[in-house]
Amino acid sequence: WANAKTRAALGSKIDPNRPWEACFYPPDDAGWWKEMCKKIMTKYKGKVFDYEVWNEPNSGFYPHAGEGMIQRYVAMCKATYESAKEVDPNIKVWTCAPHNDFFGHWLGGCFAAGVAKYTDGILLHIYVGPQWMAAFDTWWTRYSGVAATLKKPDGTPYPLMISEYGYNREEGEEPALRHAIHQTTVLAGSGRVEGATRFHFHHPQGDKSYALFEAANLKDNPAARALRHLHKLFNGATYQPLKGATISPGTEGYKVAADPGDPWMPDNKFYALRVTQKGGGKVIYAAAWRGRFDYGKGKTVDLPDQAVTITLPGSYSKAEEIGPDGNIVPFKDFRSADGKVAFELQLPGVKEGKEGNPRAFFFYPAASAAGK
C-alpha cells in the first residue's frame, strides 16, 4: 500500500507467486517515510544507533524502474538522515547499500544525486559465487577504490560497512570454508572496512532445501567454527598490513585483459595482517592461495600446485592453522631466526575450474601469547 501509486504509474502488477517484488519500489511519499522513520527512531532511541536505508536498492527497484529511481532513493536517504539527526545526533545513517556493484555504478550515481549530504557511511552487500573466488579481490579493489574517492565535507573518506557477505548454492561445506577464508582476508587486507556482520552461506541438505549457517549460531559444524574465527578479524578488532611479510614465488596481482573474455593467469595471492583484538591481545593473521582470473566467458584456466615460502617479521611462540574441518589446529612447521619466521607451504592449484584451499594461519607474538 505504501508504494501503490508508484507501481501503478510504472505498470507493475503483483505476481501472487512472488509477492515480495511489490517491496522493490520505493514509497510514494518521502514525507510519509520521514514520519515513519521518526516514530521508529524515537521508539528505539538509546537502543539502536545504526540504520541502513533500504535493502539492496540497486537490485530491487532500481533495475525494475530505470535510473530515475536513484533520485527517489536519495530522497529516502535525506528523509532518514533528517529524522535521525532530529531524534538523536548519535544515530548513524548508512546509505547506498547495494548488492555487489561491480564497477561502482550505483555508488557513483547516488553521490552524483547528492547522497553525500545524507550519509554517515557507505554500506555494501557482497555475494560472489565460488567460481569467482579468484576474481573477488579484483572486484573489491575496484569498488573500494571508487569508495575511497568519495570524501566527507572535512576531506576524510567515508567508512565502509559490510552488512551482508557470503555466497550460496555450492555442494558441501568445504568450498564455503575456502570462500570464507579468501573473501574475509581480502576485505580485511584492504584496510577499508570499519565493521562487518553476517557472513553466511547456503548449504544444500539432503532434501535439496538450503539451510543458513551464520558465524553467530551455536551449532557445532565446520562452517560455524571457521566463521567465528574469521569474524575476529572484523568485530572487536583493528588490523593493518604487516610490513616486511613476503611470499616466494611472489604475487603478480590481477589484471583485466584487453578482451574481457581473455583470461589472465595470476600467480600466488598472499596477505599478512597485524590484528589487535578486543581487550588488547595481538595476533598475526596470514593467508595464501593459488588463483586465476576468468573474466566472464566461462573459460576454465587450470593452475598447478605451487610450493611457496612465507616469511613474517617478528618473534612468535606459537602458531595455529584454520584446518579444512573448520577447527583451529596447532602449526609447528616454522623456523625462527634473525627476528623473523619462515615456513614452506604447498598451495593447491586450480583443477577443472575449482580452486584449491587457501591456507590460513594465526601467529601469536611471543610477548602476548600467554595472554591469548
PDB file of C-alpha atoms in Angstrom, residues 122-329:
ATOM      1  CA  ILE A 122      28.668   3.534   2.908  1.00  0.00           C
ATOM      2  CA  LEU A 123      27.215   0.036   3.051  1.00  0.00           C
ATOM      3  CA  LEU A 124      27.720  -2.936   0.779  1.00  0.00           C
ATOM      4  CA  HIS A 125      26.314  -6.455   0.463  1.00  0.00           C
ATOM      5  CA  ILE A 126      28.738  -8.884  -1.165  1.00  0.00           C
ATOM      6  CA  TYR A 127      27.732 -12.162  -2.766  1.00  0.00           C
ATOM      7  CA  VAL A 128      30.230 -13.805  -5.091  1.00  0.00           C
ATOM      8  CA  GLY A 129      29.885 -17.394  -6.262  1.00  0.00           C
ATOM      9  CA  PRO A 130      32.797 -19.740  -5.583  1.00  0.00           C
ATOM     10  CA  GLN A 131      33.681 -19.865  -9.273  1.00  0.00           C
ATOM     11  CA  TRP A 132      34.611 -16.176  -8.893  1.00  0.00           C
ATOM     12  CA  MET A 133      36.787 -16.511  -5.805  1.00  0.00           C
ATOM     13  CA  ALA A 134      39.938 -15.712  -7.760  1.00  0.00           C
ATOM     14  CA  ALA A 135      38.356 -12.592  -9.249  1.00  0.00           C
ATOM     15  CA  PHE A 136      36.881 -11.344  -5.999  1.00  0.00           C
ATOM     16  CA  ASP A 137      39.877  -9.282  -4.893  1.00  0.00           C
ATOM     17  CA  THR A 138      39.994  -7.629  -8.330  1.00  0.00           C
ATOM     18  CA  TRP A 139      36.398  -6.508  -7.982  1.00  0.00           C
ATOM     19  CA  TRP A 140      36.819  -5.445  -4.349  1.00  0.00           C
ATOM     20  CA  THR A 141      39.856  -3.355  -5.269  1.00  0.00           C
ATOM     21  CA  ARG A 142      37.772  -1.563  -7.894  1.00  0.00           C
ATOM     22  CA  TYR A 143      34.863  -0.907  -5.568  1.00  0.00           C
ATOM     23  CA  SER A 144      36.919   0.240  -2.581  1.00  0.00           C
ATOM     24  CA  GLY A 145      38.902   2.456  -4.956  1.00  0.00           C
ATOM     25  CA  VAL A 146      35.685   4.184  -6.018  1.00  0.00           C
ATOM     26  CA  ALA A 147      34.612   4.494  -2.386  1.00  0.00           C
ATOM     27  CA  ALA A 148      37.983   5.983  -1.414  1.00  0.00           C
ATOM     28  CA  THR A 149      37.447   8.903  -3.812  1.00  0.00           C
ATOM     29  CA  LEU A 150      34.213   9.900  -2.038  1.00  0.00           C
ATOM     30  CA  LYS A 151      35.098  12.273   0.774  1.00  0.00           C
ATOM     31  CA  LYS A 152      33.207  13.731   3.704  1.00  0.00           C
ATOM     32  CA  PRO A 153      32.969  17.530   3.873  1.00  0.00           C
ATOM     33  CA  ASP A 154      36.072  17.511   6.096  1.00  0.00           C
ATOM     34  CA  GLY A 155      38.027  15.626   3.419  1.00  0.00           C
ATOM     35  CA  THR A 156      38.180  12.235   5.148  1.00  0.00           C
ATOM     36  CA  PRO A 157      36.949   9.060   3.413  1.00  0.00           C
ATOM     37  CA  TYR A 158      33.596   7.611   4.364  1.00  0.00           C
ATOM     38  CA  PRO A 159      33.789   4.457   6.485  1.00  0.00           C
ATOM     39  CA  LEU A 160      32.665   1.249   4.809  1.00  0.00           C
ATOM     40  CA  MET A 161      30.422  -1.315   6.468  1.00  0.00           C
ATOM     41  CA  ILE A 162      29.673  -4.781   5.142  1.00  0.00           C
ATOM     42  CA  SER A 163      26.264  -5.822   6.485  1.00  0.00           C
ATOM     43  CA  GLU A 164      25.917  -8.969   4.371  1.00  0.00           C
ATOM     44  CA  TYR A 165      28.572 -11.062   2.729  1.00  0.00           C
ATOM     45  CA  GLY A 166      28.775 -14.657   1.569  1.00  0.00           C
ATOM     46  CA  TYR A 167      27.600 -16.890  -1.233  1.00  0.00           C
ATOM     47  CA  ASN A 168      25.201 -19.724  -1.845  1.00  0.00           C
ATOM     48  CA  ARG A 169      24.416 -22.960  -3.656  1.00  0.00           C
ATOM     49  CA  GLU A 170      27.575 -24.978  -3.604  1.00  0.00           C
ATOM     50  CA  GLU A 171      27.793 -28.624  -2.625  1.00  0.00           C
ATOM     51  CA  GLY A 172      29.345 -29.312   0.751  1.00  0.00           C
ATOM     52  CA  GLU A 173      30.853 -27.175   3.495  1.00  0.00           C
ATOM     53  CA  GLU A 174      34.477 -27.254   2.384  1.00  0.00           C
ATOM     54  CA  PRO A 175      34.020 -24.890  -0.607  1.00  0.00           C
ATOM     55  CA  ALA A 176      32.231 -22.498   1.730  1.00  0.00           C
ATOM     56  CA  LEU A 177      35.155 -22.540   4.148  1.00  0.00           C
ATOM     57  CA  ARG A 178      37.586 -21.850   1.294  1.00  0.00           C
ATOM     58  CA  HIS A 179      35.490 -18.924   0.171  1.00  0.00           C
ATOM     59  CA  ALA A 180      35.049 -17.579   3.702  1.00  0.00           C
ATOM     60  CA  ILE A 181      38.800 -17.536   4.271  1.00  0.00           C
ATOM     61  CA  HIS A 182      39.545 -15.984   0.880  1.00  0.00           C
ATOM     62  CA  GLN A 183      36.855 -13.314   0.970  1.00  0.00           C
ATOM     63  CA  THR A 184      37.354 -12.249   4.585  1.00  0.00           C
ATOM     64  CA  THR A 185      41.109 -11.997   4.064  1.00  0.00           C
ATOM     65  CA  VAL A 186      40.728  -9.783   1.000  1.00  0.00           C
ATOM     66  CA  LEU A 187      38.287  -7.482   2.802  1.00  0.00           C
ATOM     67  CA  ALA A 188      40.488  -7.148   5.864  1.00  0.00           C
ATOM     68  CA  GLY A 189      43.628  -6.703   3.783  1.00  0.00           C
ATOM     69  CA  SER A 190      42.150  -3.682   2.039  1.00  0.00           C
ATOM     70  CA  GLY A 191      42.087  -1.750   5.313  1.00  0.00           C
ATOM     71  CA  ARG A 192      38.837  -0.089   4.171  1.00  0.00           C
ATOM     72  CA  VAL A 193      36.225  -1.879   6.276  1.00  0.00           C
ATOM     73  CA  GLU A 194      35.151  -0.464   9.618  1.00  0.00           C
ATOM     74  CA  GLY A 195      32.966  -3.411  10.516  1.00  0.00           C
ATOM     75  CA  ALA A 196      31.260  -6.490   9.133  1.00  0.00           C
ATOM     76  CA  THR A 197      28.396  -8.719  10.144  1.00  0.00           C
ATOM     77  CA  ARG A 198      26.561 -11.750   8.912  1.00  0.00           C
ATOM     78  CA  PHE A 199      28.919 -13.776   6.789  1.00  0.00           C
ATOM     79  CA  HIS A 200      26.753 -16.669   5.690  1.00  0.00           C
ATOM     80  CA  PHE A 201      26.341 -19.255   3.019  1.00  0.00           C
ATOM     81  CA  HIS A 202      23.584 -21.619   1.945  1.00  0.00           C
ATOM     82  CA  HIS A 203      24.433 -25.303   2.090  1.00  0.00           C
ATOM     83  CA  PRO A 204      22.210 -27.883   0.357  1.00  0.00           C
ATOM     84  CA  GLN A 205      20.787 -30.561   2.582  1.00  0.00           C
ATOM     85  CA  GLY A 206      19.535 -33.988   1.578  1.00  0.00           C
ATOM     86  CA  ASP A 207      16.092 -32.628   0.804  1.00  0.00           C
ATOM     87  CA  LYS A 208      17.654 -30.020  -1.517  1.00  0.00           C
ATOM     88  CA  SER A 209      16.470 -27.157   0.679  1.00  0.00           C
ATOM     89  CA  TYR A 210      19.038 -24.605   1.792  1.00  0.00           C
ATOM     90  CA  ALA A 211      19.979 -24.086   5.406  1.00  0.00           C
ATOM     91  CA  LEU A 212      21.524 -20.822   6.506  1.00  0.00           C
ATOM     92  CA  PHE A 213      24.687 -21.003   8.586  1.00  0.00           C
ATOM     93  CA  GLU A 214      25.943 -17.909  10.364  1.00  0.00           C
ATOM     94  CA  ALA A 215      29.017 -17.298  12.448  1.00  0.00           C
ATOM     95  CA  ALA A 216      26.818 -16.345  15.385  1.00  0.00           C
ATOM     96  CA  ASN A 217      24.997 -19.664  15.554  1.00  0.00           C
ATOM     97  CA  LEU A 218      25.778 -22.210  18.242  1.00  0.00           C
ATOM     98  CA  LYS A 219      25.783 -25.273  16.013  1.00  0.00           C
ATOM     99  CA  ASP A 220      28.868 -27.446  16.128  1.00  0.00           C
ATOM    100  CA  ASN A 221      29.663 -27.646  12.441  1.00  0.00           C
ATOM    101  CA  PRO A 222      32.754 -26.725  10.410  1.00  0.00           C
ATOM    102  CA  ALA A 223      31.136 -23.649   8.881  1.00  0.00           C
ATOM    103  CA  ALA A 224      30.174 -22.122  12.210  1.00  0.00           C
ATOM    104  CA  ARG A 225      33.588 -22.812  13.752  1.00  0.00           C
ATOM    105  CA  ALA A 226      35.582 -21.336  10.872  1.00  0.00           C
ATOM    106  CA  LEU A 227      33.380 -18.265  10.552  1.00  0.00           C
ATOM    107  CA  ARG A 228      33.650 -17.483  14.258  1.00  0.00           C
ATOM    108  CA  HIS A 229      37.432 -17.475  13.872  1.00  0.00           C
ATOM    109  CA  LEU A 230      37.285 -15.206  10.833  1.00  0.00           C
ATOM    110  CA  HIS A 231      34.898 -12.758  12.456  1.00  0.00           C
ATOM    111  CA  LYS A 232      37.613 -11.938  14.967  1.00  0.00           C
ATOM    112  CA  LEU A 233      39.344 -10.087  12.133  1.00  0.00           C
ATOM    113  CA  PHE A 234      36.496  -7.592  11.956  1.00  0.00           C
ATOM    114  CA  ASN A 235      34.382  -7.494  15.085  1.00  0.00           C
ATOM    115  CA  GLY A 236      36.034  -6.052  18.152  1.00  0.00           C
ATOM    116  CA  ALA A 237      39.438  -5.827  16.427  1.00  0.00           C
ATOM    117  CA  THR A 238      41.556  -3.489  14.356  1.00  0.00           C
ATOM    118  CA  TYR A 239      44.014  -4.584  11.690  1.00  0.00           C
ATOM    119  CA  GLN A 240      46.744  -3.282   9.420  1.00  0.00           C
ATOM    120  CA  PRO A 241      49.103  -4.844   6.859  1.00  0.00           C
ATOM    121  CA  LEU A 242      52.196  -6.468   8.337  1.00  0.00           C
ATOM    122  CA  LYS A 243      55.172  -4.706   6.769  1.00  0.00           C
ATOM    123  CA  GLY A 244      58.015  -6.941   5.672  1.00  0.00           C
ATOM    124  CA  ALA A 245      55.914 -10.076   5.177  1.00  0.00           C
ATOM    125  CA  THR A 246      56.749 -11.878   1.931  1.00  0.00           C
ATOM    126  CA  ILE A 247      55.822 -14.904  -0.165  1.00  0.00           C
ATOM    127  CA  SER A 248      58.149 -16.548  -2.690  1.00  0.00           C
ATOM    128  CA  PRO A 249      57.448 -17.088  -5.556  1.00  0.00           C
ATOM    129  CA  GLY A 250      55.740 -13.714  -5.361  1.00  0.00           C
ATOM    130  CA  THR A 251      52.355 -12.316  -6.286  1.00  0.00           C
ATOM    131  CA  GLU A 252      51.586 -10.787  -9.662  1.00  0.00           C
ATOM    132  CA  GLY A 253      48.224  -9.172  -8.931  1.00  0.00           C
ATOM    133  CA  TYR A 254      45.138  -9.301 -11.097  1.00  0.00           C
ATOM    134  CA  LYS A 255      44.848  -7.534 -14.441  1.00  0.00           C
ATOM    135  CA  VAL A 256      41.935  -7.337 -16.849  1.00  0.00           C
ATOM    136  CA  ALA A 257      42.865  -8.327 -20.405  1.00  0.00           C
ATOM    137  CA  ALA A 258      42.002  -6.061 -23.330  1.00  0.00           C
ATOM    138  CA  ASP A 259      39.366  -8.584 -24.396  1.00  0.00           C
ATOM    139  CA  PRO A 260      37.201  -9.170 -21.303  1.00  0.00           C
ATOM    140  CA  GLY A 261      36.863 -12.805 -22.338  1.00  0.00           C
ATOM    141  CA  ASP A 262      40.591 -13.499 -22.316  1.00  0.00           C
ATOM    142  CA  PRO A 263      41.729 -14.977 -19.012  1.00  0.00           C
ATOM    143  CA  TRP A 264      44.699 -13.575 -17.152  1.00  0.00           C
ATOM    144  CA  MET A 265      46.518 -16.121 -15.029  1.00  0.00           C
ATOM    145  CA  PRO A 266      47.854 -14.552 -11.851  1.00  0.00           C
ATOM    146  CA  ASP A 267      50.133 -16.383  -9.521  1.00  0.00           C
ATOM    147  CA  ASN A 268      50.078 -16.657  -5.726  1.00  0.00           C
ATOM    148  CA  LYS A 269      47.938 -14.406  -3.547  1.00  0.00           C
ATOM    149  CA  PHE A 270      49.060 -13.514  -0.049  1.00  0.00           C
ATOM    150  CA  TYR A 271      48.009 -11.254   2.802  1.00  0.00           C
ATOM    151  CA  ALA A 272      49.535 -10.788   6.243  1.00  0.00           C
ATOM    152  CA  LEU A 273      47.706  -8.629   8.798  1.00  0.00           C
ATOM    153  CA  ARG A 274      48.531  -7.373  12.275  1.00  0.00           C
ATOM    154  CA  VAL A 275      45.308  -7.804  14.274  1.00  0.00           C
ATOM    155  CA  THR A 276      44.706  -6.084  17.618  1.00  0.00           C
ATOM    156  CA  GLN A 277      41.862  -7.897  19.289  1.00  0.00           C
ATOM    157  CA  LYS A 278      39.327  -6.555  21.733  1.00  0.00           C
ATOM    158  CA  GLY A 279      40.989  -6.413  25.134  1.00  0.00           C
ATOM    159  CA  GLY A 280      44.434  -5.725  23.679  1.00  0.00           C
ATOM    160  CA  GLY A 281      45.537  -9.167  22.507  1.00  0.00           C
ATOM    161  CA  LYS A 282      47.591  -9.204  19.333  1.00  0.00           C
ATOM    162  CA  VAL A 283      47.882 -11.799  16.608  1.00  0.00           C
ATOM    163  CA  ILE A 284      49.296 -12.006  13.090  1.00  0.00           C
ATOM    164  CA  TYR A 285      46.890 -13.440  10.524  1.00  0.00           C
ATOM    165  CA  ALA A 286      48.335 -14.754   7.259  1.00  0.00           C
ATOM    166  CA  ALA A 287      46.580 -16.420   4.318  1.00  0.00           C
ATOM    167  CA  ALA A 288      47.747 -17.555   0.884  1.00  0.00           C
ATOM    168  CA  TRP A 289      46.207 -19.303  -2.126  1.00  0.00           C
ATOM    169  CA  ARG A 290      46.601 -20.016  -5.818  1.00  0.00           C
ATOM    170  CA  GLY A 291      44.228 -18.111  -8.059  1.00  0.00           C
ATOM    171  CA  ARG A 292      43.256 -17.250 -11.595  1.00  0.00           C
ATOM    172  CA  PHE A 293      41.105 -14.548 -13.154  1.00  0.00           C
ATOM    173  CA  ASP A 294      38.393 -15.761 -15.544  1.00  0.00           C
ATOM    174  CA  TYR A 295      36.508 -12.698 -16.746  1.00  0.00           C
ATOM    175  CA  GLY A 296      33.032 -13.526 -17.842  1.00  0.00           C
ATOM    176  CA  LYS A 297      33.006 -16.079 -20.642  1.00  0.00           C
ATOM    177  CA  GLY A 298      33.207 -19.259 -18.641  1.00  0.00           C
ATOM    178  CA  LYS A 299      36.719 -20.189 -19.712  1.00  0.00           C
ATOM    179  CA  THR A 300      38.473 -22.589 -17.380  1.00  0.00           C
ATOM    180  CA  VAL A 301      42.106 -21.897 -16.580  1.00  0.00           C
ATOM    181  CA  ASP A 302      43.898 -24.528 -14.540  1.00  0.00           C
ATOM    182  CA  LEU A 303      46.958 -23.721 -12.439  1.00  0.00           C
ATOM    183  CA  PRO A 304      49.322 -26.329 -10.980  1.00  0.00           C
ATOM    184  CA  ASP A 305      50.051 -26.737  -7.297  1.00  0.00           C
ATOM    185  CA  GLN A 306      52.796 -24.402  -6.083  1.00  0.00           C
ATOM    186  CA  ALA A 307      55.395 -24.754  -3.350  1.00  0.00           C
ATOM    187  CA  VAL A 308      55.969 -21.400  -1.620  1.00  0.00           C
ATOM    188  CA  THR A 309      57.951 -19.943   1.250  1.00  0.00           C
ATOM    189  CA  ILE A 310      56.358 -17.372   3.548  1.00  0.00           C
ATOM    190  CA  THR A 311      58.408 -15.083   5.791  1.00  0.00           C
ATOM    191  CA  LEU A 312      56.983 -12.988   8.634  1.00  0.00           C
ATOM    192  CA  PRO A 313      58.986 -10.449  10.645  1.00  0.00           C
ATOM    193  CA  GLY A 314      58.861 -10.831  14.413  1.00  0.00           C
ATOM    194  CA  SER A 315      59.202 -13.465  17.117  1.00  0.00           C
ATOM    195  CA  TYR A 316      56.355 -15.913  17.734  1.00  0.00           C
ATOM    196  CA  SER A 317      55.877 -18.523  20.417  1.00  0.00           C
ATOM    197  CA  LYS A 318      53.106 -20.481  18.694  1.00  0.00           C
ATOM    198  CA  ALA A 319      51.056 -20.723  15.526  1.00  0.00           C
ATOM    199  CA  GLU A 320      47.731 -22.233  14.523  1.00  0.00           C
ATOM    200  CA  GLU A 321      46.026 -23.052  11.225  1.00  0.00           C
ATOM    201  CA  ILE A 322      42.350 -22.986  10.309  1.00  0.00           C
ATOM    202  CA  GLY A 323      42.006 -26.583   9.201  1.00  0.00           C
ATOM    203  CA  PRO A 324      39.787 -27.884   6.389  1.00  0.00           C
ATOM    204  CA  ASP A 325      37.314 -29.100   9.017  1.00  0.00           C
ATOM    205  CA  GLY A 326      36.850 -25.586  10.405  1.00  0.00           C
ATOM    206  CA  ASN A 327      38.852 -26.278  13.555  1.00  0.00           C
ATOM    207  CA  ILE A 328      41.906 -24.433  14.785  1.00  0.00           C
ATOM    208  CA  VAL A 329      44.845 -26.871  14.827  1.00  0.00           C
TER     209      VAL A 329
END
